[in-house]
mmCIF file of C-alpha atoms and ligand atoms in Angstrom:
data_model
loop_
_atom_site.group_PDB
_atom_site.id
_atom_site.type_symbol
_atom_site.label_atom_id
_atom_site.label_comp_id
_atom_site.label_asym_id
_atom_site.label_seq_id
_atom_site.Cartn_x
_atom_site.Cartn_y
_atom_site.Cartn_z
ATOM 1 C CA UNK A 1 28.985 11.739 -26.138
ATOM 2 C CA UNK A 2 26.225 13.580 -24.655
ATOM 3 C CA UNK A 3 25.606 13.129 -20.621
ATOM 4 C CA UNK A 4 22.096 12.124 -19.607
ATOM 5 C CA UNK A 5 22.925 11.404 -16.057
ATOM 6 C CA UNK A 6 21.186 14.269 -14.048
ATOM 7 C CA UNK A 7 21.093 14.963 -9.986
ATOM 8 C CA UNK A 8 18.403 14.560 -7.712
ATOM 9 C CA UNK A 9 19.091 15.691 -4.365
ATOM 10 C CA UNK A 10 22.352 14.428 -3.625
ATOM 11 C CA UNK A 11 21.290 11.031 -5.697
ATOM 12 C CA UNK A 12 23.005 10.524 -8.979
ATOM 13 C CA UNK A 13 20.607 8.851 -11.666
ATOM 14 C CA UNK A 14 22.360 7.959 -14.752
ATOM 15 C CA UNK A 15 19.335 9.373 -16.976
ATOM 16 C CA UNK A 16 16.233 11.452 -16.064
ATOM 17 C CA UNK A 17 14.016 8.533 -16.981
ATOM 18 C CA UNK A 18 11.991 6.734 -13.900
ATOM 19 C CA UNK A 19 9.852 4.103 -14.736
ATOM 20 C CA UNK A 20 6.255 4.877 -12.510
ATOM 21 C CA UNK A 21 4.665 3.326 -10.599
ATOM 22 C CA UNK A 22 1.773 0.423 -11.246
ATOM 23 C CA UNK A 23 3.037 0.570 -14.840
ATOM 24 C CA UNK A 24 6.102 -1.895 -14.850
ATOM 25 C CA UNK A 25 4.988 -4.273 -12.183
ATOM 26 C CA UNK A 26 7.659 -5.953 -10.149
ATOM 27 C CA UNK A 27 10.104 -5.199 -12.885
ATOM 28 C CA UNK A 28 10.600 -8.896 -14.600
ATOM 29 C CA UNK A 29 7.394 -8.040 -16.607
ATOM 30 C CA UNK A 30 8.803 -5.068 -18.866
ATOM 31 C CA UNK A 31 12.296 -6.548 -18.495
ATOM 32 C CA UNK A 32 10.815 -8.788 -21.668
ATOM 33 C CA UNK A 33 11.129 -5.559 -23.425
ATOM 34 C CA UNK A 34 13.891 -3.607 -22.425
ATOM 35 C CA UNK A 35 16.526 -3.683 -20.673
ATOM 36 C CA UNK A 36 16.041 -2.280 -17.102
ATOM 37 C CA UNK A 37 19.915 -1.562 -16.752
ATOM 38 C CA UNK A 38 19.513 1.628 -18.771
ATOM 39 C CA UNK A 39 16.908 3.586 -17.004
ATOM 40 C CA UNK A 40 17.693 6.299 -14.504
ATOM 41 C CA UNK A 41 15.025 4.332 -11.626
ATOM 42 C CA UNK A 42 12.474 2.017 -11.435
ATOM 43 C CA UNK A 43 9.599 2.419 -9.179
ATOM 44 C CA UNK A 44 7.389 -0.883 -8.675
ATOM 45 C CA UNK A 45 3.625 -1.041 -7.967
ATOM 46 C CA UNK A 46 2.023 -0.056 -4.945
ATOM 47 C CA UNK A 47 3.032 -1.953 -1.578
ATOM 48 C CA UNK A 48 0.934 -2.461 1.012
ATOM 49 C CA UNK A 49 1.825 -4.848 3.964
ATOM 50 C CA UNK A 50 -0.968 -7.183 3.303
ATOM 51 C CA UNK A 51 -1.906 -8.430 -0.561
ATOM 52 C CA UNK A 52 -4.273 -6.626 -1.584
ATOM 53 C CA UNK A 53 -7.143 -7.844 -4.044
ATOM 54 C CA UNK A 54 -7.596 -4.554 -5.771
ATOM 55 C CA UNK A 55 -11.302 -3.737 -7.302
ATOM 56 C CA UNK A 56 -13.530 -6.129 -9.314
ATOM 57 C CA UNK A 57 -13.470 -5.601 -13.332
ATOM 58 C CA UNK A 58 -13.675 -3.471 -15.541
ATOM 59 C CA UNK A 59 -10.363 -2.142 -14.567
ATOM 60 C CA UNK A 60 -9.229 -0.182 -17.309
ATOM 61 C CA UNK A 61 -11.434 2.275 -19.579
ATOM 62 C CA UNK A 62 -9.785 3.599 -22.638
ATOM 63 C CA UNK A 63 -11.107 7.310 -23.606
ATOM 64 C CA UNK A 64 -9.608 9.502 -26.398
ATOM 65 C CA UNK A 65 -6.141 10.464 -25.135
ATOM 66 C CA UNK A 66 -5.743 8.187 -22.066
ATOM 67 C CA UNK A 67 -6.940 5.763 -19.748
ATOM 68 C CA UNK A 68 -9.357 5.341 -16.730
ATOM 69 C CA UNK A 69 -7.806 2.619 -14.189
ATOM 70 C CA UNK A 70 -9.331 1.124 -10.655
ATOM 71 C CA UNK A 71 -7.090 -1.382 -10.427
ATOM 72 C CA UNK A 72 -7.693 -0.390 -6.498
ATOM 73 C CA UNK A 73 -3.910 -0.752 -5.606
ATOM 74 C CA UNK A 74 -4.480 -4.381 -6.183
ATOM 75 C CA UNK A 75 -0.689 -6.018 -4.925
ATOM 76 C CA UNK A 76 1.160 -9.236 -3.556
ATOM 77 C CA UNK A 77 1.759 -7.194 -0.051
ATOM 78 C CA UNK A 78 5.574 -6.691 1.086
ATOM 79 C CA UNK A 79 6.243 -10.111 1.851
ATOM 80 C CA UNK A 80 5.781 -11.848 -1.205
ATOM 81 C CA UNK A 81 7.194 -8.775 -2.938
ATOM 82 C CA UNK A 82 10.600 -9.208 -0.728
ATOM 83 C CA UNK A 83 10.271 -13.054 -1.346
ATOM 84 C CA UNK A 84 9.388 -13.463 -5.251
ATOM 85 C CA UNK A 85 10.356 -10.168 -6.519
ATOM 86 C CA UNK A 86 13.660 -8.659 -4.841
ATOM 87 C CA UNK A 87 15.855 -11.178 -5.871
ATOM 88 C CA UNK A 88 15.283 -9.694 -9.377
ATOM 89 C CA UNK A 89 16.711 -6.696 -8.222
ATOM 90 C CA UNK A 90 19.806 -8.143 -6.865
ATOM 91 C CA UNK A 91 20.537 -8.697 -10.465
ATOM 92 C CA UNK A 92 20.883 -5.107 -11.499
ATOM 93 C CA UNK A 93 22.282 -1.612 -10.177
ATOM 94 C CA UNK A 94 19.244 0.311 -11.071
ATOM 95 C CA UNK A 95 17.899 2.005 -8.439
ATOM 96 C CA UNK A 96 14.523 0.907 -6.642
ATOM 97 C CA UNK A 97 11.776 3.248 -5.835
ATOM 98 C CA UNK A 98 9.432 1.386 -3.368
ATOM 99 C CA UNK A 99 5.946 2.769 -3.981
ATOM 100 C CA UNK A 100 3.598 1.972 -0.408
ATOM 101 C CA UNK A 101 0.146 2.777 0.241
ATOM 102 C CA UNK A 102 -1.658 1.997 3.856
ATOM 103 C CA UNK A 103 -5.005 2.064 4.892
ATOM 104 C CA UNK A 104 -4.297 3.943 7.954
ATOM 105 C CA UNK A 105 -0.848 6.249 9.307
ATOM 106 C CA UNK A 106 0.397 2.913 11.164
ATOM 107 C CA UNK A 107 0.368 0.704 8.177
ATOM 108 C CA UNK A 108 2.821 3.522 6.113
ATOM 109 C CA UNK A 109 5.190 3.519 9.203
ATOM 110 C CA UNK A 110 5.119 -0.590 9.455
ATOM 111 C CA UNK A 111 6.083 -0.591 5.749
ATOM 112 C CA UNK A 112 8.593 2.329 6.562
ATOM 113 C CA UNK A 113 10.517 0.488 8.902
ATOM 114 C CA UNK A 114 10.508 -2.974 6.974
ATOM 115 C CA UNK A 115 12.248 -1.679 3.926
ATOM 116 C CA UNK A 116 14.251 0.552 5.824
ATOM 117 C CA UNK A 117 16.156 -2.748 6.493
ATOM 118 C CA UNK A 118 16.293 -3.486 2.879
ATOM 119 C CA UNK A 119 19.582 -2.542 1.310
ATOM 120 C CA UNK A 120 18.389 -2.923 -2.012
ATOM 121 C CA UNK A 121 15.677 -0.375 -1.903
ATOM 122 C CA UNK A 122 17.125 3.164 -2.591
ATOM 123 C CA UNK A 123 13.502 5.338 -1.598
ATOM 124 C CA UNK A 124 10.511 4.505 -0.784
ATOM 125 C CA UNK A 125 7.494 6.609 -2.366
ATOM 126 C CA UNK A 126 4.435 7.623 -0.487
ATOM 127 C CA UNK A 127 1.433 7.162 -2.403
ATOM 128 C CA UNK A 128 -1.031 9.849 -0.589
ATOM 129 C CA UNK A 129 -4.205 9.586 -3.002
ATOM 130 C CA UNK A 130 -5.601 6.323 -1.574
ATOM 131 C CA UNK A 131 -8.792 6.404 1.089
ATOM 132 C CA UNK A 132 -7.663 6.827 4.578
ATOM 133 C CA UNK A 133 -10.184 4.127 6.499
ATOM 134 C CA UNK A 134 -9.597 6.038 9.972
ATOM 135 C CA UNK A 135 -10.986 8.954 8.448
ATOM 136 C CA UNK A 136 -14.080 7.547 6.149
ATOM 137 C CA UNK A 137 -12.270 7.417 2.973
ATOM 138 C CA UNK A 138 -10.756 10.377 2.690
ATOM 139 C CA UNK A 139 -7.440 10.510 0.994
ATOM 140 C CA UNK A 140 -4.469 11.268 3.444
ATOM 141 C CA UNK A 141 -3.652 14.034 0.677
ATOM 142 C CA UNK A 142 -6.755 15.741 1.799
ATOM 143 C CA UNK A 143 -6.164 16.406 5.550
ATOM 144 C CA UNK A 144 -3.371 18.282 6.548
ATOM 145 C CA UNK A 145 -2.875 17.167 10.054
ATOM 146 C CA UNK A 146 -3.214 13.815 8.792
ATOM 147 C CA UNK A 147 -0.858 14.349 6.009
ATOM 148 C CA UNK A 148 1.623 15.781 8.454
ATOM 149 C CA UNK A 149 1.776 13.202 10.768
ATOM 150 C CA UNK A 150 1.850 10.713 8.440
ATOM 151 C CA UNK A 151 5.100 12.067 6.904
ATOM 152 C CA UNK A 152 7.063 13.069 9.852
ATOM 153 C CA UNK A 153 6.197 9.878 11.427
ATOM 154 C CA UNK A 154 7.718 7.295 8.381
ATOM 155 C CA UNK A 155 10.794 10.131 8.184
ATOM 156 C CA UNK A 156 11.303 8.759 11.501
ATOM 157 C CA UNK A 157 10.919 5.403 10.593
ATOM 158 C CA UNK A 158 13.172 5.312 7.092
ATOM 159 C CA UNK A 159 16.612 6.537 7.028
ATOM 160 C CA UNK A 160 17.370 6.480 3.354
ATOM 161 C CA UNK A 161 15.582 8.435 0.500
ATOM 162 C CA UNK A 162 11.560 9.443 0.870
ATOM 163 C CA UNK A 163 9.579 10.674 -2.301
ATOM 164 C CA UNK A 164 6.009 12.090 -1.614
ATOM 165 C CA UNK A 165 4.122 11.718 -4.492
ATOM 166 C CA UNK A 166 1.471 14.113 -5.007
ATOM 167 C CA UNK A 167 -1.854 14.636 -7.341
ATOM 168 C CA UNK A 168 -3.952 17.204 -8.006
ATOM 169 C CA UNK A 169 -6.176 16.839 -5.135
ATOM 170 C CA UNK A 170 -4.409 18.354 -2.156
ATOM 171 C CA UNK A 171 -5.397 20.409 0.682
ATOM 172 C CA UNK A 172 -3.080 23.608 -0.096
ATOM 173 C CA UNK A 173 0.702 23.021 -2.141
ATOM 174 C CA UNK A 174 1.828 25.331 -0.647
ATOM 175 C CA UNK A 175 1.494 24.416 2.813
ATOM 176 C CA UNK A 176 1.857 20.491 2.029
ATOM 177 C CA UNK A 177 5.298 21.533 0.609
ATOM 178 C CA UNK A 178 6.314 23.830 3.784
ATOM 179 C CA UNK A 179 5.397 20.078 5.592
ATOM 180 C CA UNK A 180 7.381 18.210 3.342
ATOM 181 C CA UNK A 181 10.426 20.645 3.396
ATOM 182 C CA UNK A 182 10.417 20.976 7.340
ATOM 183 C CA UNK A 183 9.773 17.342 7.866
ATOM 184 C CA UNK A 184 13.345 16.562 5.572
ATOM 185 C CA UNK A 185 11.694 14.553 2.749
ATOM 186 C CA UNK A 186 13.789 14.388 0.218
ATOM 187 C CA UNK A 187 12.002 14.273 -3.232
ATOM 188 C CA UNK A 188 8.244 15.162 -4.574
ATOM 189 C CA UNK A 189 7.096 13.065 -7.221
ATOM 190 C CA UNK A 190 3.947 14.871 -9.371
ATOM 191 C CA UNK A 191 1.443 13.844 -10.231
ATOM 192 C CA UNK A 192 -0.133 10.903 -9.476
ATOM 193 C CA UNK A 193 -3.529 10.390 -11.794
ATOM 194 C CA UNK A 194 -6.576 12.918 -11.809
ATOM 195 C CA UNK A 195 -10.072 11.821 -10.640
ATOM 196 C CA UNK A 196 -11.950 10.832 -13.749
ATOM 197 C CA UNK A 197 -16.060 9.198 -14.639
ATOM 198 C CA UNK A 198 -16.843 7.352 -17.491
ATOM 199 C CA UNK A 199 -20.523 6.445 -18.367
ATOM 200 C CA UNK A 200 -21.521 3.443 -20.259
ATOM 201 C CA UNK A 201 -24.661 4.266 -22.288
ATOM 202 C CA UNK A 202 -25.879 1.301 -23.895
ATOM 203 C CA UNK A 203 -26.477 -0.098 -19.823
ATOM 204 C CA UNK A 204 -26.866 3.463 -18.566
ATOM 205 C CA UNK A 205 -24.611 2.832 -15.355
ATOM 206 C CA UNK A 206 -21.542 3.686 -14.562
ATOM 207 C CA UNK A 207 -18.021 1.775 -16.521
ATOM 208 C CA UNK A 208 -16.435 1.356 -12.798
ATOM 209 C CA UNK A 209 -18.232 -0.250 -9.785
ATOM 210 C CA UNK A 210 -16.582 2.887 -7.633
ATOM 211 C CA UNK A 211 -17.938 5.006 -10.206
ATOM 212 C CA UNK A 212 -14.845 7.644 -10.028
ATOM 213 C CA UNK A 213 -11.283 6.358 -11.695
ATOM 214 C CA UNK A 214 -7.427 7.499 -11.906
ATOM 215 C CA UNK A 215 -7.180 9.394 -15.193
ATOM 216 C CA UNK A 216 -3.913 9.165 -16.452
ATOM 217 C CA UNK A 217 -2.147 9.315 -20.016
ATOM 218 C CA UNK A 218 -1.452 12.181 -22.765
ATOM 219 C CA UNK A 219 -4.697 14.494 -21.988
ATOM 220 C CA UNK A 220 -3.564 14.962 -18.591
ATOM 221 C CA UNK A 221 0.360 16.764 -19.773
ATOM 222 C CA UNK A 222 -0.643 20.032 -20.062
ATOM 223 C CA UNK A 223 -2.701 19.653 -16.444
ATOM 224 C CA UNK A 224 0.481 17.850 -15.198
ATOM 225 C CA UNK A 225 3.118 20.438 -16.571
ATOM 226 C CA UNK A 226 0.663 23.485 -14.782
ATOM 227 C CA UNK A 227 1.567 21.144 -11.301
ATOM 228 C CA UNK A 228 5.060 20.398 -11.470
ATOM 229 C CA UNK A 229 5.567 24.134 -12.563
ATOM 230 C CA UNK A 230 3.557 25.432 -9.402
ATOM 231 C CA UNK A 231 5.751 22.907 -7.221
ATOM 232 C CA UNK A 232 9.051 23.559 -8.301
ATOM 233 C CA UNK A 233 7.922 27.495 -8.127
ATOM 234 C CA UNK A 234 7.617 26.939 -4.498
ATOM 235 C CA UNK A 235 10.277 24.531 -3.303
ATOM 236 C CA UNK A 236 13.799 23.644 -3.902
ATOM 237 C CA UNK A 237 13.470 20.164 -3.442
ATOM 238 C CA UNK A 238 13.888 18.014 -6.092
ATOM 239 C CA UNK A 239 10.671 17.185 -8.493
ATOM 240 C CA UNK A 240 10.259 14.118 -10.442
ATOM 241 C CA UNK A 241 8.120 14.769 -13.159
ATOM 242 C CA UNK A 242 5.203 13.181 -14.601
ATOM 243 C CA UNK A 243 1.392 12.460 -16.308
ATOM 244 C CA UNK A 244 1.199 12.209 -19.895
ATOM 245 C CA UNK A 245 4.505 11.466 -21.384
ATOM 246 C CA UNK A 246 4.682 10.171 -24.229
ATOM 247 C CA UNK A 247 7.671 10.707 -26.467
ATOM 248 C CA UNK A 248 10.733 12.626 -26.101
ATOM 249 C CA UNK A 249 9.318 15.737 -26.363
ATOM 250 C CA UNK A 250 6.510 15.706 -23.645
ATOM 251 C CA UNK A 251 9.705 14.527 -21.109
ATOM 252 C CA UNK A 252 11.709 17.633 -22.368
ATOM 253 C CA UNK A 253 9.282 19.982 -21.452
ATOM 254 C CA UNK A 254 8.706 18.695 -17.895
ATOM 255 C CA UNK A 255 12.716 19.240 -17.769
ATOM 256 C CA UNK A 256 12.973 22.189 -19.015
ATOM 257 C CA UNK A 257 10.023 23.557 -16.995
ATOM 258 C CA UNK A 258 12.885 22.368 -13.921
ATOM 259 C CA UNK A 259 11.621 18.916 -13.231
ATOM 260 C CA UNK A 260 15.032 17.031 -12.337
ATOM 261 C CA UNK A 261 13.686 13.204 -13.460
ATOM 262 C CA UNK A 262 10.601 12.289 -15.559
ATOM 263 C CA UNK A 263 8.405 9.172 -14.698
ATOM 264 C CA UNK A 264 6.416 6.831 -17.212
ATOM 265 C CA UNK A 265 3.323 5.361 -16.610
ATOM 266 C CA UNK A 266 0.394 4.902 -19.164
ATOM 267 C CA UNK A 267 3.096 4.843 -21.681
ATOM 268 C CA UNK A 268 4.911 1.611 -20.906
ATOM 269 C CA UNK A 269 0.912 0.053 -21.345
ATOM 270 C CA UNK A 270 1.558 1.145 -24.611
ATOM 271 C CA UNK A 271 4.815 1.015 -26.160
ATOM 272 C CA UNK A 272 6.292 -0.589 -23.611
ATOM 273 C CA UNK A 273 9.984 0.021 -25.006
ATOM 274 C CA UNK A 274 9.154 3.555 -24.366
ATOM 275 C CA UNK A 275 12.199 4.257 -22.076
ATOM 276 C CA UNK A 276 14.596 3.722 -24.280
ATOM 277 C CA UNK A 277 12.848 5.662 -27.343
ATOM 278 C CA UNK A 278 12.379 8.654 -25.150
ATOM 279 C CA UNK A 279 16.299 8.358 -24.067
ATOM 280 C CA UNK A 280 17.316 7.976 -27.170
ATOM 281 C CA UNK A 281 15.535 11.411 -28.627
ATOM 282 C CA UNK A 282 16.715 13.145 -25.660
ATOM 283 C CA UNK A 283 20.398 12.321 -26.296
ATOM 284 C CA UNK A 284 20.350 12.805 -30.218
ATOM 285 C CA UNK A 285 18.263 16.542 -29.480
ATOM 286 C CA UNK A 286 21.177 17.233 -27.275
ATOM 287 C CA UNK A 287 23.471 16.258 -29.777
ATOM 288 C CA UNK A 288 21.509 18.409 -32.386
ATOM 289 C CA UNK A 289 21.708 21.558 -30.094
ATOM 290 C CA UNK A 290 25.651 21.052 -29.388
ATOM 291 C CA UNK A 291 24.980 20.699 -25.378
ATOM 292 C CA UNK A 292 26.662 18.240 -23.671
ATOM 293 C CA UNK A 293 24.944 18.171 -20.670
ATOM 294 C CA UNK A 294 21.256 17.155 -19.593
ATOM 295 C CA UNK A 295 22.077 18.965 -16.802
ATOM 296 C CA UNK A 296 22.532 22.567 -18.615
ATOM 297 C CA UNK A 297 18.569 22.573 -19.566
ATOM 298 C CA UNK A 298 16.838 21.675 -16.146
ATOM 299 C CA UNK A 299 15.271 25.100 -15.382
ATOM 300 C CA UNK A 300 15.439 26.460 -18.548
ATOM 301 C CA UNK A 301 11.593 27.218 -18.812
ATOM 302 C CA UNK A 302 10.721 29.404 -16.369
HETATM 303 C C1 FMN B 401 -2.579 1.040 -14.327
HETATM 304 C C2 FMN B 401 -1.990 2.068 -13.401
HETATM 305 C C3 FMN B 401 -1.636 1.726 -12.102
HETATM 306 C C4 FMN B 401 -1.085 2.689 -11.229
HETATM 307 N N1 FMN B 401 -0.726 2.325 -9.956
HETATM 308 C C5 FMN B 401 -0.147 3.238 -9.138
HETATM 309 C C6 FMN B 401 0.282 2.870 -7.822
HETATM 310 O O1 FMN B 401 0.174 1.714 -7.397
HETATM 311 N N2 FMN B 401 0.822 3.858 -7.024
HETATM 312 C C7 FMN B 401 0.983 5.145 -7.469
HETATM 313 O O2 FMN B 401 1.470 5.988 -6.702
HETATM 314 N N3 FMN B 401 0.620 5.505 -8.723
HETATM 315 C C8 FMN B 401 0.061 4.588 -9.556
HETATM 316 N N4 FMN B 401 -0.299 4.958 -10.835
HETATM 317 C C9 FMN B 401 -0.068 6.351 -11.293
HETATM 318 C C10 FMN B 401 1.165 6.467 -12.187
HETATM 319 O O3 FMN B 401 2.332 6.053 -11.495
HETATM 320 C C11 FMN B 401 1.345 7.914 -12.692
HETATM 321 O O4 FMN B 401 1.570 8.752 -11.586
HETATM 322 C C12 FMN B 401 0.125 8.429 -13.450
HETATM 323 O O5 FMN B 401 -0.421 7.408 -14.260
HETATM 324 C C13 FMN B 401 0.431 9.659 -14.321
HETATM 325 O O6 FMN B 401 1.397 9.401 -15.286
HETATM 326 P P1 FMN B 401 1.056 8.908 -16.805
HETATM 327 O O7 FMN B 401 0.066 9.871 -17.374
HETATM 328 O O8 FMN B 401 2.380 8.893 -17.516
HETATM 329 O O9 FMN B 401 0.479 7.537 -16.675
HETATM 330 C C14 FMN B 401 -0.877 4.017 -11.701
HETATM 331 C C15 FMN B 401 -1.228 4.343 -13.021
HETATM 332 C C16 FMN B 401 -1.769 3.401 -13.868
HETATM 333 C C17 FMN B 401 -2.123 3.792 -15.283
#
C-alpha cells in the first residue's frame, strides 16, 4: 500500500491533489463526478464580500492547448457562500481552501476576519492578480508596499492557515517571498493564470470585452514548472503547485521539482474525474518504482 498523504507546513493532506480554484465551484458541482472525500483539499471559487457579477460574455476562449477565461471573479459573495454552500462542507473532512479577492486592502481584511470565525474553513487563499480600484487597476501583485500591507494586515486578521497565491506578474519573487516569509504566511500557491489576447478575425475586434484574459491549461506547464522551481529555490515555505496539469505525469514533475501539493484547474473543465485519474497513476508509478512513500520524491528534481 503505497502512502500518498504528503506534508504541507505542519498540515497533513492525505494526497498531494488540491482541487483549484474557480474550477470546482462551491464543491456540490464536481461532487456529481467524484467523490470529494478522496482529494488532498478543495479550494472553492473566488470570494469576495459582496456577489459579484463577473464580466459580460464571451467568457471562455478555447486556443490550441488551453483556455482564455474573464469570468471577472464573477461569485455569490461570502454570505450566500456561508449560507447555501458551507453546509456542504459539513458533510465531509476534506479540507477547505477559501479563495478571496477584494477590490481594495480593507475588503481582504473584512473577509479575513469573517472566516476566521469559520471552523470549517482550514486556509484562506489570497488571490493577488485582480485590479486594485484604490490604485487604478493595478493588481495588488504589482505594488510592493501595497502587497505588503495587504498581507501583514489579513495575517493579523486570520489565525489559521494563509496561502498567497501568486502569478507570473509580480513586482520582484524574491522580495514578495522575503514579505511573505517575514509576515508568517504559511503556504504559496503558484501560479495563478498568465495574461493572454485572443483576436477574432472574421469581426476584427477583440474575443473579450477587456481585451486581455487569464491563460490557463497545458501550454502554460512548462512556464508554470520554470515558477514554482524559482519559488521553492528561494523559500522554504511550502509550495502548492500548479498551471497545466493534466495527467499524472505533469503533477509528478511539479513534485519532484519540490512542489509539496499540486492544484487542478482547467483540467476538471475537462475531464472532470481528473483527481482521481491523476491519484490513481501516482500511486500505481509508486508502486512500479518500489517506493512507498510520496513523501521520498518531493525534491527530487533539483
Ligand atoms: C474558469 C477559471 C476560473 C478561475 N477562477 C479563479 C479564482 O476565482 N481565483 C483564483 O485565484 N484563481 C482562479 N483561476 C486560476 C486557477 O485556479 C489556476 O490557478 C490556473 O487556471 C492555472 O492552473 P491550470 O492551468 O491547471 O488551470 C481560475 C481559472 C479558470 C480556468
Amino acid at each position: 500500500m503505497v502512502d500518498l498523504s504528503v506534508r504541507v507546513g505542519d498540515l497533513r493532506l492525505k494526497n498531494p491533489v488540491v482541487l483549484a480554484s474557480g474550477t470546482c465551484g462551491y464543491g456540490r458541482e464536481l461532487a456529481k463526478f467524484i467523490n470529494l472525500k478522496m482529494v488532498g483539499a478543495i479550494t472553492v471559487k473566488g470570494l469576495s464580500m459582496e456577489p459579484w457579477q463577473g464580466n459580460p460574455p464571451p467568457r471562455i476562449h478555447e486556443v490550441y492547448a488551453g483556455i482564455l477565461n474573464s469570468i471577472g471573479l464573477e461569485n455569490k459573495g461570502l454570505e450566500s457562500f456561508l449560507r447555501e454552500d458551507l453546509p456542504f462542507f459539513e458533510t465531509i473532512e476534506t479540507p477547505l481552501f477559501v479563495n478571496i479577492w477584494g477590490k481594495n486592502v480593507k475588503e481582504y481584511v473584512l473577509l479575513a476576519r469573517n472566516l476566521d470565525a469559520v471552523e470549517r474553513v482550514t486556509a484562506i487563499e489570497l488571490n493577488l492578480s485582480c485590479p486594485n480600484v484604490e490604485k487604478g487597476g493595478v493588481s495588488f501583485a504589482l505594488q510592493e508596499k501595497v502587497f505588503e500591507e495587504l498581507v501583514g494586515r489579513v495575517r493579523h486578521s486570520f489565525t489559521r492557515k494563509i496561502i498567497v497565491k501568486l502569478g507570473p506578474q509580480i513586482f520582484d519573487l524574491e522580495k514578495a517571498i522575503q514579505i511573505l516569509e517575514r509576515e508568517g504566511i504559511d503556504f504559496v500557491s503558484a501560479t495563478n493564470s498568465f495574461p493572454g489576447l485572443a483576436v477574432n478575425v472574421d469581426e476584427q475586434r477583440f474575443v473579450f470585452s477587456r481585451k486581455v484574459a487569464g491563460f490557463s491549461g497545458p501550454a502554460i506547464k512548462p512556464l508554470a514548472l520554470k515558477l514554482v522551481y524559482d519559488i521553492v529555490s528561494v523559500t522554504r515555505l511550502p509550495v502548492i503547485g500548479m498551471g497545466g496539469i493534466v495527467c499524472w505525469r505533469d503533477a509528478l514533475e511539479f513534485l519532484l521539482i519540490g512542489a509539496r501539493a499540486i492544484g487542478l484547474g482547467t483540467v476538471n473543465l475537462i475531464y472532470p474525474d481528473a483527481a482521481q485519474r491523476i491519484l490513481k497513476g501516482i500511486e500505481e508509478y509508486l508502486d512500479q518504482k518500489g517506493i512507498s512513500s510520496l513523501e521520498a520524491i518531493i525534491g527530487k528534481v533539483r
